[in-house]
mmCIF file with all atom_site columns, C-alpha atoms in Angstrom:
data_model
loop_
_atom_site.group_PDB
_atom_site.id
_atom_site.type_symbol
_atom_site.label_atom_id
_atom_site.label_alt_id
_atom_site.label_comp_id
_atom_site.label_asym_id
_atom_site.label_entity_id
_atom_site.label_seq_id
_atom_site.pdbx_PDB_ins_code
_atom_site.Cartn_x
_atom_site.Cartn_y
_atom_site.Cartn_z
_atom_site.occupancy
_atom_site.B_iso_or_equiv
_atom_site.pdbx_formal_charge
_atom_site.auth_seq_id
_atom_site.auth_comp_id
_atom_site.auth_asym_id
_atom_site.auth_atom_id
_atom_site.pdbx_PDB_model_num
ATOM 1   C CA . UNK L 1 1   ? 0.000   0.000  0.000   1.00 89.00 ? 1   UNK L CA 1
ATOM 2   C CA . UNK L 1 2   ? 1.732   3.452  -0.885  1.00 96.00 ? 2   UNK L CA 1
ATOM 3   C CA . UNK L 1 3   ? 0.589   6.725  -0.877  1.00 97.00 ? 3   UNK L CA 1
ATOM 4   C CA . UNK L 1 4   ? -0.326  8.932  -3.799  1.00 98.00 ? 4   UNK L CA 1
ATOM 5   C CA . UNK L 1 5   ? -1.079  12.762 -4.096  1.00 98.00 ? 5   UNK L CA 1
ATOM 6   C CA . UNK L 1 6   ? -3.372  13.409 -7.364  1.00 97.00 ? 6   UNK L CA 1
ATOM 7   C CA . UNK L 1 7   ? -3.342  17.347 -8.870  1.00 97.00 ? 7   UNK L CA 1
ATOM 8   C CA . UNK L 1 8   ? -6.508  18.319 -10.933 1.00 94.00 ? 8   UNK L CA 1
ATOM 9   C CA . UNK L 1 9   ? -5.640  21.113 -13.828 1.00 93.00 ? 9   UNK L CA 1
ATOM 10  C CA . UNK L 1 10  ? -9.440  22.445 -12.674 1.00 80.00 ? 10  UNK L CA 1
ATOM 11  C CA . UNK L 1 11  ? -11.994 22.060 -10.877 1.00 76.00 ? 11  UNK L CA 1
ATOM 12  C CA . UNK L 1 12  ? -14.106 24.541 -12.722 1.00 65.00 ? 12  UNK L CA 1
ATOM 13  C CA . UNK L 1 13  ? -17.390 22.379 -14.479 1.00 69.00 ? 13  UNK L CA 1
ATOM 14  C CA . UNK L 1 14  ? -18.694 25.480 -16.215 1.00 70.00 ? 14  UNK L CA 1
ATOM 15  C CA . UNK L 1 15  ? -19.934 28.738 -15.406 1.00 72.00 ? 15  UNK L CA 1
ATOM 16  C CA . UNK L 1 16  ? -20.966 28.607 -11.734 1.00 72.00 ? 16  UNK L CA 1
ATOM 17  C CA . UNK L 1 17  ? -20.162 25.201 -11.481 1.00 76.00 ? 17  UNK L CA 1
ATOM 18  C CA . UNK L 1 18  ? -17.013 23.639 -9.609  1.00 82.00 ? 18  UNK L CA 1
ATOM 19  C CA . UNK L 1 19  ? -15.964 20.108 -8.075  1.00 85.00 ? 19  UNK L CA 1
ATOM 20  C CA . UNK L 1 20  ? -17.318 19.595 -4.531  1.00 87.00 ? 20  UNK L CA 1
ATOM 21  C CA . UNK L 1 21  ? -14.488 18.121 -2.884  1.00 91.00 ? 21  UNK L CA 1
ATOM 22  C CA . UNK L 1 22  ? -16.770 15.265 -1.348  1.00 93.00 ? 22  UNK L CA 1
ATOM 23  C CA . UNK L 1 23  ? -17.612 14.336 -4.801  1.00 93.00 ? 23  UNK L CA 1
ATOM 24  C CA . UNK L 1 24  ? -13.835 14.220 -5.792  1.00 95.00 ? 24  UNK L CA 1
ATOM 25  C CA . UNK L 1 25  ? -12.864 11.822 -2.485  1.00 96.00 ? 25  UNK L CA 1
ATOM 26  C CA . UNK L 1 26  ? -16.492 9.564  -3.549  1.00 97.00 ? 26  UNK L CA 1
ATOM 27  C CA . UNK L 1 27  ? -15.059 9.014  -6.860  1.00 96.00 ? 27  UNK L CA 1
ATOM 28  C CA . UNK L 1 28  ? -11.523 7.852  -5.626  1.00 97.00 ? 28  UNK L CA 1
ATOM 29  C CA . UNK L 1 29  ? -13.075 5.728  -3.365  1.00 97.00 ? 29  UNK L CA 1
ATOM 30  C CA . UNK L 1 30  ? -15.172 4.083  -6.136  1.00 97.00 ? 30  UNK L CA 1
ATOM 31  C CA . UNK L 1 31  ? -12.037 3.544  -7.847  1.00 97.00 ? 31  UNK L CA 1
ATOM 32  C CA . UNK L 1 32  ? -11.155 1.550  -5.424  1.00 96.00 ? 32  UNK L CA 1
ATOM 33  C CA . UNK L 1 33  ? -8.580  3.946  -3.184  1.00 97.00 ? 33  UNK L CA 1
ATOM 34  C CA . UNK L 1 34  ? -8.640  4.041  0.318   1.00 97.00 ? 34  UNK L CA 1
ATOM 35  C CA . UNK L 1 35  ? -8.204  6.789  2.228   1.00 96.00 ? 35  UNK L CA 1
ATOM 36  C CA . UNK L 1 36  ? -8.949  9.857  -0.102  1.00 97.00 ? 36  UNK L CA 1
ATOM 37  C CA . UNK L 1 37  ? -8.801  13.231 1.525   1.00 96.00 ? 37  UNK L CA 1
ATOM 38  C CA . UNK L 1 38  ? -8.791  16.825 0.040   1.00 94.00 ? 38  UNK L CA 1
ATOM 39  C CA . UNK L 1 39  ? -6.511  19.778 1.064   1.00 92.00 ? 39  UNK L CA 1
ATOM 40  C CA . UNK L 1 40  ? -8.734  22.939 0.336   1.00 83.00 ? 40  UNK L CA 1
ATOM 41  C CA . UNK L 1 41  ? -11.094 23.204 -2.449  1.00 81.00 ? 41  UNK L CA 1
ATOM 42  C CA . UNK L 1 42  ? -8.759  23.671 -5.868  1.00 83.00 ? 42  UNK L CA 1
ATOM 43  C CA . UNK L 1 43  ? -8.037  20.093 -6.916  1.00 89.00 ? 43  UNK L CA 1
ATOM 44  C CA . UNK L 1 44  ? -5.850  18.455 -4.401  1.00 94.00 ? 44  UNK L CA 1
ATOM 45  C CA . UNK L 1 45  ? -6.713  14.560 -4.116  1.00 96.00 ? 45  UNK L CA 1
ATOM 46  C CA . UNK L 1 46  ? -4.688  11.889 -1.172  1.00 97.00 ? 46  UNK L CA 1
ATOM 47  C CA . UNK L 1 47  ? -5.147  8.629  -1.011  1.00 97.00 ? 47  UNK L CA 1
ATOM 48  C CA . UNK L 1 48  ? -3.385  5.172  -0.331  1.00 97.00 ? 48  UNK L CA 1
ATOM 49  C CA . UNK L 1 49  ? -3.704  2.550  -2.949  1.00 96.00 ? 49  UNK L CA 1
ATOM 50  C CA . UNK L 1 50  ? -2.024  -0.737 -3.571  1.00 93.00 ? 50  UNK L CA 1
ATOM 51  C CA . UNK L 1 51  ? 1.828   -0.256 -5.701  1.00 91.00 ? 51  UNK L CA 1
ATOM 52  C CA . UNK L 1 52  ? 0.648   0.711  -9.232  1.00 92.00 ? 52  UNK L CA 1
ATOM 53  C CA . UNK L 1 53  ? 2.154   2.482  -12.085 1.00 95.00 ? 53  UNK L CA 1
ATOM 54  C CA . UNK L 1 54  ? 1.317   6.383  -12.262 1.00 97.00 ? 54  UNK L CA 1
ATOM 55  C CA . UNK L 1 55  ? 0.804   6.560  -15.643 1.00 96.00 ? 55  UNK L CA 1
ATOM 56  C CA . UNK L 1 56  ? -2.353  3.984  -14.936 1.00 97.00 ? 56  UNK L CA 1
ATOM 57  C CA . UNK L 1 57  ? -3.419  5.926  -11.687 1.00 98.00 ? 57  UNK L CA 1
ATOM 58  C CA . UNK L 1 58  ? -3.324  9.287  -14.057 1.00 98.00 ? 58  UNK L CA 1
ATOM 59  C CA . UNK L 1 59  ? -5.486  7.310  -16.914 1.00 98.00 ? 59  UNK L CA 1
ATOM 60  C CA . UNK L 1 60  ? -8.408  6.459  -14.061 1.00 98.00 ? 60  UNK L CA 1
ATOM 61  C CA . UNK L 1 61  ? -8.567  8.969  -12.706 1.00 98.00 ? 61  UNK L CA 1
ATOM 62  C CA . UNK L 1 62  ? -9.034  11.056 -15.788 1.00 97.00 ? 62  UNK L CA 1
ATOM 63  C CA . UNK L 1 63  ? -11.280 8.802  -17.009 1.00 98.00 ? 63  UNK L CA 1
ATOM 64  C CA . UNK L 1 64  ? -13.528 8.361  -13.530 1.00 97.00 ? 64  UNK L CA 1
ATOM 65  C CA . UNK L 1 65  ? -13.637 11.876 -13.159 1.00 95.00 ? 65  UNK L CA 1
ATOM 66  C CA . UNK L 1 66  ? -14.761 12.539 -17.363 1.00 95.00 ? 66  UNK L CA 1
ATOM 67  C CA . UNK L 1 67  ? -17.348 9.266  -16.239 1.00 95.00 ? 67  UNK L CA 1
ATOM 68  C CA . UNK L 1 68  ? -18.735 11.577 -12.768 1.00 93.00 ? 68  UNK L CA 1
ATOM 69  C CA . UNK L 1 69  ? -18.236 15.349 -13.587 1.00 91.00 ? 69  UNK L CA 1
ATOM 70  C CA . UNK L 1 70  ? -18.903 15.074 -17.245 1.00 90.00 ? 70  UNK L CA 1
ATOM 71  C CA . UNK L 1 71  ? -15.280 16.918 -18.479 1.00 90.00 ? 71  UNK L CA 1
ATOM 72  C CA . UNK L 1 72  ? -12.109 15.722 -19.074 1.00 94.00 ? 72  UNK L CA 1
ATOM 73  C CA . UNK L 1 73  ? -9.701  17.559 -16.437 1.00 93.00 ? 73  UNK L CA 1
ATOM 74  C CA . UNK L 1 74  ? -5.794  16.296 -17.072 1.00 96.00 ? 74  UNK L CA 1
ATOM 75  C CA . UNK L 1 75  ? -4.724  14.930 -13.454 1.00 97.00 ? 75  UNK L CA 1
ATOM 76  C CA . UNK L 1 76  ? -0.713  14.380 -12.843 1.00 98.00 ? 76  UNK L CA 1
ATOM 77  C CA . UNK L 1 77  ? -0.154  11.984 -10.016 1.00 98.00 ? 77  UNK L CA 1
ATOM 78  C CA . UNK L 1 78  ? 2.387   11.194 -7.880  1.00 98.00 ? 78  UNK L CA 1
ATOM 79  C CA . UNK L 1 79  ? 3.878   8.438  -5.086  1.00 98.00 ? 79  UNK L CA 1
ATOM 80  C CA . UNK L 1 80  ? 3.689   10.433 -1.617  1.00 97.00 ? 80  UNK L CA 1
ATOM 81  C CA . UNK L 1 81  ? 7.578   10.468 -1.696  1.00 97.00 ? 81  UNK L CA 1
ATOM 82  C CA . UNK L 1 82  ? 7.807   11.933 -4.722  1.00 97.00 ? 82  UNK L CA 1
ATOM 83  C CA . UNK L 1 83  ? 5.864   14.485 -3.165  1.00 98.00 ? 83  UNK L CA 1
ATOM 84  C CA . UNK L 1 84  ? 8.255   14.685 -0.461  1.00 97.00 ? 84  UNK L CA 1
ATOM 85  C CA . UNK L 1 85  ? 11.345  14.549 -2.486  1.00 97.00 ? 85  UNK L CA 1
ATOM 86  C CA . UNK L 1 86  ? 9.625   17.941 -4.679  1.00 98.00 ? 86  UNK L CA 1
ATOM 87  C CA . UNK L 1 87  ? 8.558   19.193 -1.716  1.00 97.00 ? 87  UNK L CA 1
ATOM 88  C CA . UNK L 1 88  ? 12.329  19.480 -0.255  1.00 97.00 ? 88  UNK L CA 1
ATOM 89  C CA . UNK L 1 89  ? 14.070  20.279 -3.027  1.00 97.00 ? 89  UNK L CA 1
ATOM 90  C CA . UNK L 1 90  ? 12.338  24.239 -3.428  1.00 98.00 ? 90  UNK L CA 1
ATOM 91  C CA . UNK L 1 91  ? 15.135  26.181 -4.971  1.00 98.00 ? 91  UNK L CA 1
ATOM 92  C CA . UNK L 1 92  ? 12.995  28.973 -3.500  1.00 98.00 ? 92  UNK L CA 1
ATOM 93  C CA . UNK L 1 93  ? 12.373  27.495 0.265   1.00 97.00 ? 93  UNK L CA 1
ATOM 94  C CA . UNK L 1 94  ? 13.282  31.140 1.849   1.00 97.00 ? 94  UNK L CA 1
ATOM 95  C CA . UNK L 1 95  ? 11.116  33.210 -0.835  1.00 97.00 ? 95  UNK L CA 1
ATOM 96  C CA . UNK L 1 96  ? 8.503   30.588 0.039   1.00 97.00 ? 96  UNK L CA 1
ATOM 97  C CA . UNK L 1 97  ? 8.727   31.211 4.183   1.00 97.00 ? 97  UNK L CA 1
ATOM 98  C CA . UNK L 1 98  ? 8.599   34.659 3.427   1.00 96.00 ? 98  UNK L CA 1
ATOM 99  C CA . UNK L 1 99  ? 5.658   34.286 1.267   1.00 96.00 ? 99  UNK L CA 1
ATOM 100 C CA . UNK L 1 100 ? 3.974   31.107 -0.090  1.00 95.00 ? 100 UNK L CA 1
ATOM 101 C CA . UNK L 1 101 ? 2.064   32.348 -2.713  1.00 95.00 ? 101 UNK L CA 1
ATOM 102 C CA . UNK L 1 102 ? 4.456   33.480 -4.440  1.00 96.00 ? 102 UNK L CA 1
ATOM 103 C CA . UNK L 1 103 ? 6.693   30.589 -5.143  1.00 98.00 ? 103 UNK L CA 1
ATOM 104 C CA . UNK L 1 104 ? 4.874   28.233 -7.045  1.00 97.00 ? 104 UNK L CA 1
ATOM 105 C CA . UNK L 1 105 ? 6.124   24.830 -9.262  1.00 98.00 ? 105 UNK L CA 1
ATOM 106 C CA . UNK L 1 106 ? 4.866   23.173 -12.081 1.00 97.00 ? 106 UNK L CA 1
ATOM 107 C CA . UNK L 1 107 ? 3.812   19.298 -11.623 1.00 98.00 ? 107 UNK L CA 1
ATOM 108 C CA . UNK L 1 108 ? 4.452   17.904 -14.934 1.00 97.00 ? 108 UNK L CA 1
ATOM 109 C CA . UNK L 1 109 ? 3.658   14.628 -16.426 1.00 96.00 ? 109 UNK L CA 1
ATOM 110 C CA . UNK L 1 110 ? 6.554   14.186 -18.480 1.00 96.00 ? 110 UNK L CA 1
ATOM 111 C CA . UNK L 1 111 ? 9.508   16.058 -17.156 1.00 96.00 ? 111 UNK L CA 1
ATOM 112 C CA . UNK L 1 112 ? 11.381  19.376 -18.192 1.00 95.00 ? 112 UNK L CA 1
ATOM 113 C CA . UNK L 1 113 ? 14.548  19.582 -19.547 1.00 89.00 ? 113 UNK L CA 1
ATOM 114 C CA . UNK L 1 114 ? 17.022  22.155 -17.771 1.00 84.00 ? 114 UNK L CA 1
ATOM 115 C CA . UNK L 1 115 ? 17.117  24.403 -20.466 1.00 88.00 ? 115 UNK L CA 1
ATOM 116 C CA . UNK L 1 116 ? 13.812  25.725 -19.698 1.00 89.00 ? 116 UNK L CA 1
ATOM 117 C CA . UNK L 1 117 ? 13.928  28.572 -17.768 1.00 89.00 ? 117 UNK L CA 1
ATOM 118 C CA . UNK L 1 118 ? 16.060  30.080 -20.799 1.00 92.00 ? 118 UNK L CA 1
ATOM 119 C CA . UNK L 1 119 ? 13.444  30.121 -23.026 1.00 91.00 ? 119 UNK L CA 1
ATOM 120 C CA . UNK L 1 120 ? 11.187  32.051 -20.698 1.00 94.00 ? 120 UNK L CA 1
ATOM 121 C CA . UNK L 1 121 ? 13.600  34.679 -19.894 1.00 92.00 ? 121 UNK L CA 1
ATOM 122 C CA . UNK L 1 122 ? 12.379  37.194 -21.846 1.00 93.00 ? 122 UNK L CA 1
ATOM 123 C CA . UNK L 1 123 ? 8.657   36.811 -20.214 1.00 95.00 ? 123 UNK L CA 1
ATOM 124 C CA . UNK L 1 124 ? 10.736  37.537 -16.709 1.00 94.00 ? 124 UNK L CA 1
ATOM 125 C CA . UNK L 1 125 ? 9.779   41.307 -17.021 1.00 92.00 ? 125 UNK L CA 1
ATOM 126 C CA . UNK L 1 126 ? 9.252   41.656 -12.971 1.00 93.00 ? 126 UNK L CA 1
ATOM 127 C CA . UNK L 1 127 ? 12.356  39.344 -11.886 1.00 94.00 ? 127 UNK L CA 1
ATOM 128 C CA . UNK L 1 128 ? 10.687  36.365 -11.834 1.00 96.00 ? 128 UNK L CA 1
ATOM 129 C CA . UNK L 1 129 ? 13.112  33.309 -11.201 1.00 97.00 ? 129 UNK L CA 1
ATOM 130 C CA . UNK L 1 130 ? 12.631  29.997 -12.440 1.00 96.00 ? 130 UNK L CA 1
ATOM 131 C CA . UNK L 1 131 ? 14.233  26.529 -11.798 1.00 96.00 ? 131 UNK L CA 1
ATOM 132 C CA . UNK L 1 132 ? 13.854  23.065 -12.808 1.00 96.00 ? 132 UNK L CA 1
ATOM 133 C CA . UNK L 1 133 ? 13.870  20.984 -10.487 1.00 97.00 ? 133 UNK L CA 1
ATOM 134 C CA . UNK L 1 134 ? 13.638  16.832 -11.128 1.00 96.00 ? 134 UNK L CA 1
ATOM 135 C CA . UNK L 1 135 ? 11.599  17.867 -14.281 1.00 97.00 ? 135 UNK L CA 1
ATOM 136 C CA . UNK L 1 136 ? 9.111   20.481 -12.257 1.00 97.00 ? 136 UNK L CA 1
ATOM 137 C CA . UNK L 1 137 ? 9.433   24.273 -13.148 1.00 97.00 ? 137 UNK L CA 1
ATOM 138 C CA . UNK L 1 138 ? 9.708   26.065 -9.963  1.00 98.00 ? 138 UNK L CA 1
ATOM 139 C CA . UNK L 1 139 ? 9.017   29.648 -10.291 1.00 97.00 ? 139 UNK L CA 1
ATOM 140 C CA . UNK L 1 140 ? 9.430   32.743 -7.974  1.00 98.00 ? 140 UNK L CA 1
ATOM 141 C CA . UNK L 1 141 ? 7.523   35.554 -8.302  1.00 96.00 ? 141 UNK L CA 1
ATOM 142 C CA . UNK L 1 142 ? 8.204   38.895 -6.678  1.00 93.00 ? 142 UNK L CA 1
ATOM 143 C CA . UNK L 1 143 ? 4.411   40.216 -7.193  1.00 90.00 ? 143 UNK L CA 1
ATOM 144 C CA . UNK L 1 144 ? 0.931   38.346 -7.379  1.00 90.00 ? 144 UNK L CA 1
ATOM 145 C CA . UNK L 1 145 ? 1.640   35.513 -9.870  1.00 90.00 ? 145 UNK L CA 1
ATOM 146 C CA . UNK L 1 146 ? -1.749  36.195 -11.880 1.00 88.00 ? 146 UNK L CA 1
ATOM 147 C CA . UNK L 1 147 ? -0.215  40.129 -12.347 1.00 90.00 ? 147 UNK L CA 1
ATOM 148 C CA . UNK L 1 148 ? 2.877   38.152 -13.942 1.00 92.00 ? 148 UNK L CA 1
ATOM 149 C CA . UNK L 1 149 ? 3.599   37.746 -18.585 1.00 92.00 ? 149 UNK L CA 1
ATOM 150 C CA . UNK L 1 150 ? 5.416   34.903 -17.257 1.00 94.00 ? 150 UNK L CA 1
ATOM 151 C CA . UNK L 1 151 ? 2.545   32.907 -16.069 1.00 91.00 ? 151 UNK L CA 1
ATOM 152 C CA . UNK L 1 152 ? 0.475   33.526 -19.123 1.00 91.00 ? 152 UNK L CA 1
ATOM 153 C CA . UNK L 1 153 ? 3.179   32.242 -20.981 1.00 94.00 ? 153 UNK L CA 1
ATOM 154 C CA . UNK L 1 154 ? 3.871   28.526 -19.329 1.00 95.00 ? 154 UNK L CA 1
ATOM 155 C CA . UNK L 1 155 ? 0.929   26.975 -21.180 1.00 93.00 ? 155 UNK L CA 1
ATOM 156 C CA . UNK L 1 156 ? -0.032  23.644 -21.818 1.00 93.00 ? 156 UNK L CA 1
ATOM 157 C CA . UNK L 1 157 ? 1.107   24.045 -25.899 1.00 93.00 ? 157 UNK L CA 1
ATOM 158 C CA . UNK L 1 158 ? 4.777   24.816 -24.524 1.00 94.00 ? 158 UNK L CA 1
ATOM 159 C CA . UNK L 1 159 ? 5.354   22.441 -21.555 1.00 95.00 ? 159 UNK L CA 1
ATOM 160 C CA . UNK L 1 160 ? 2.882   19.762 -22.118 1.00 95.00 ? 160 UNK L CA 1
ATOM 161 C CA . UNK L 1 161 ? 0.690   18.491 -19.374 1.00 96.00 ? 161 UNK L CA 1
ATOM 162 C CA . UNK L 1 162 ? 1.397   19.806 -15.809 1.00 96.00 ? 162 UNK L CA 1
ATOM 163 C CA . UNK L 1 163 ? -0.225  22.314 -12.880 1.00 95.00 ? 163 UNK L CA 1
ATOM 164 C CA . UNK L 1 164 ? 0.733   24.627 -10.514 1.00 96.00 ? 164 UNK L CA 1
ATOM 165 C CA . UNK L 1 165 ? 0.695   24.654 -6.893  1.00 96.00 ? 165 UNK L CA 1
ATOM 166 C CA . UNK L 1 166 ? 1.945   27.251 -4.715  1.00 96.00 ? 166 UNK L CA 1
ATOM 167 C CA . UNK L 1 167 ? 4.615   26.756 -1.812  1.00 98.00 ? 167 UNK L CA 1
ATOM 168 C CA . UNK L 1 168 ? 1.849   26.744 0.518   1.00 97.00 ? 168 UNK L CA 1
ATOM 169 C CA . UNK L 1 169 ? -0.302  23.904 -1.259  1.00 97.00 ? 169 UNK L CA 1
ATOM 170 C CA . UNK L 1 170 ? 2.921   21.939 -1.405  1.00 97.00 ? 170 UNK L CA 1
ATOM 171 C CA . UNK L 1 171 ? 3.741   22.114 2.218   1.00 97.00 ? 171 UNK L CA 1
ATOM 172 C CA . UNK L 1 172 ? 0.480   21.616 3.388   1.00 96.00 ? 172 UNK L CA 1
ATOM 173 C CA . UNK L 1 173 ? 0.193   17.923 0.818   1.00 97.00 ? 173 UNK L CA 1
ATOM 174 C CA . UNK L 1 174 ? 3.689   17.194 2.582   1.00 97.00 ? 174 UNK L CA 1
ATOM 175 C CA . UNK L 1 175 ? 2.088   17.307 6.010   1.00 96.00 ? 175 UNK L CA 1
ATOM 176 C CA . UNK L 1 176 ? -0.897  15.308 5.128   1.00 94.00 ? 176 UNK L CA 1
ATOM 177 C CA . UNK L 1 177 ? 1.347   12.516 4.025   1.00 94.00 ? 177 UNK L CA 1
ATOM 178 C CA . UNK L 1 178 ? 3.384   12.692 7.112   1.00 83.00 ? 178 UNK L CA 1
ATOM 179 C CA . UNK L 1 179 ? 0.193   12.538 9.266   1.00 66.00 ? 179 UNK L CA 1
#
């Protein structure tokens, strides 16, 4: 039995209409998982299930949650110490004490190369930092992320699947698995 952390892209149904976290953990548990629990209300998704390969977790879940909340939603999961590992290898940890929403990574499916934060330079317009990290993109921003060219520019078409979560999100997923 291992432990898994599961990050929805969105939650967002339609207009006015989001995922109710109680839904999310229902469908998990229909899936078979055990366990499932929900840190606030954007798309984060525990739970323990027997040793299975993430690219097979990813593919039910996707597919479950297309099934239940009639959308597809891309969902990157990951073993609990993978989450860990990310979790303690922040090239930002003291801009993210200072202020956790503000240092944010990048979950991918399939990993970065290291060459990435070049080719974003030029969208760094408010000193933004960025890092790759063990295939995540960690960024740092000195204002309010959604205020940032940057952000607009890490899309889907240029990095492939992934989602961001800030520093807070990430510590807080850490300390559910440690619990």
């Amino acid at each position: 039995m291992k432990s898994y952390v599961a990050l929805l892209y969105s939650i967002v149904l339609g207009e006015g209409r989001r995922v109710v976290m109680g839904d999310l953990r229902a469908m998990a548990e229909r899936l078979g998982h055990r366990s499932p629990r929900t840190l606030v209300a954007t798309g984060n998704l525990l739970f323990d299930a027997d040793n299975a390969a993430v690219n097979d977790l990813e593919a039910a879940l996707e597919n479950a949650f297309a099934e239940t909340f009639g959308r597809h939603v891309d969902i990157i999961v990951r073993p609990g110490v993978d989450w860990l590992r990310l979790a303690a290898t922040n090239p930002f940890h003291t801009e993210g004490e200072e202020d956790g929403t503000r240092v944010h990574v990048r979950v991918m499916r399939q990993p970065l190369s290291g060459t990435v934060p070049a080719d974003f330079e030029r969208y760094c317009t408010a000193g933004e930092r960025l890092a790759v990290v063990d295939g995540d993109l960690w960024v740092h921003f000195t204002g309010q992320a959604s205020e940032s060219k940057l952000l607009g520019a890490l899309t889907k078409k240029r990095l492939g699947v992934g989602t961001f979560r800030n520093w807070n999100t990430v510590k807080g997923l850490a300390a559910l698995l440690g619990s």
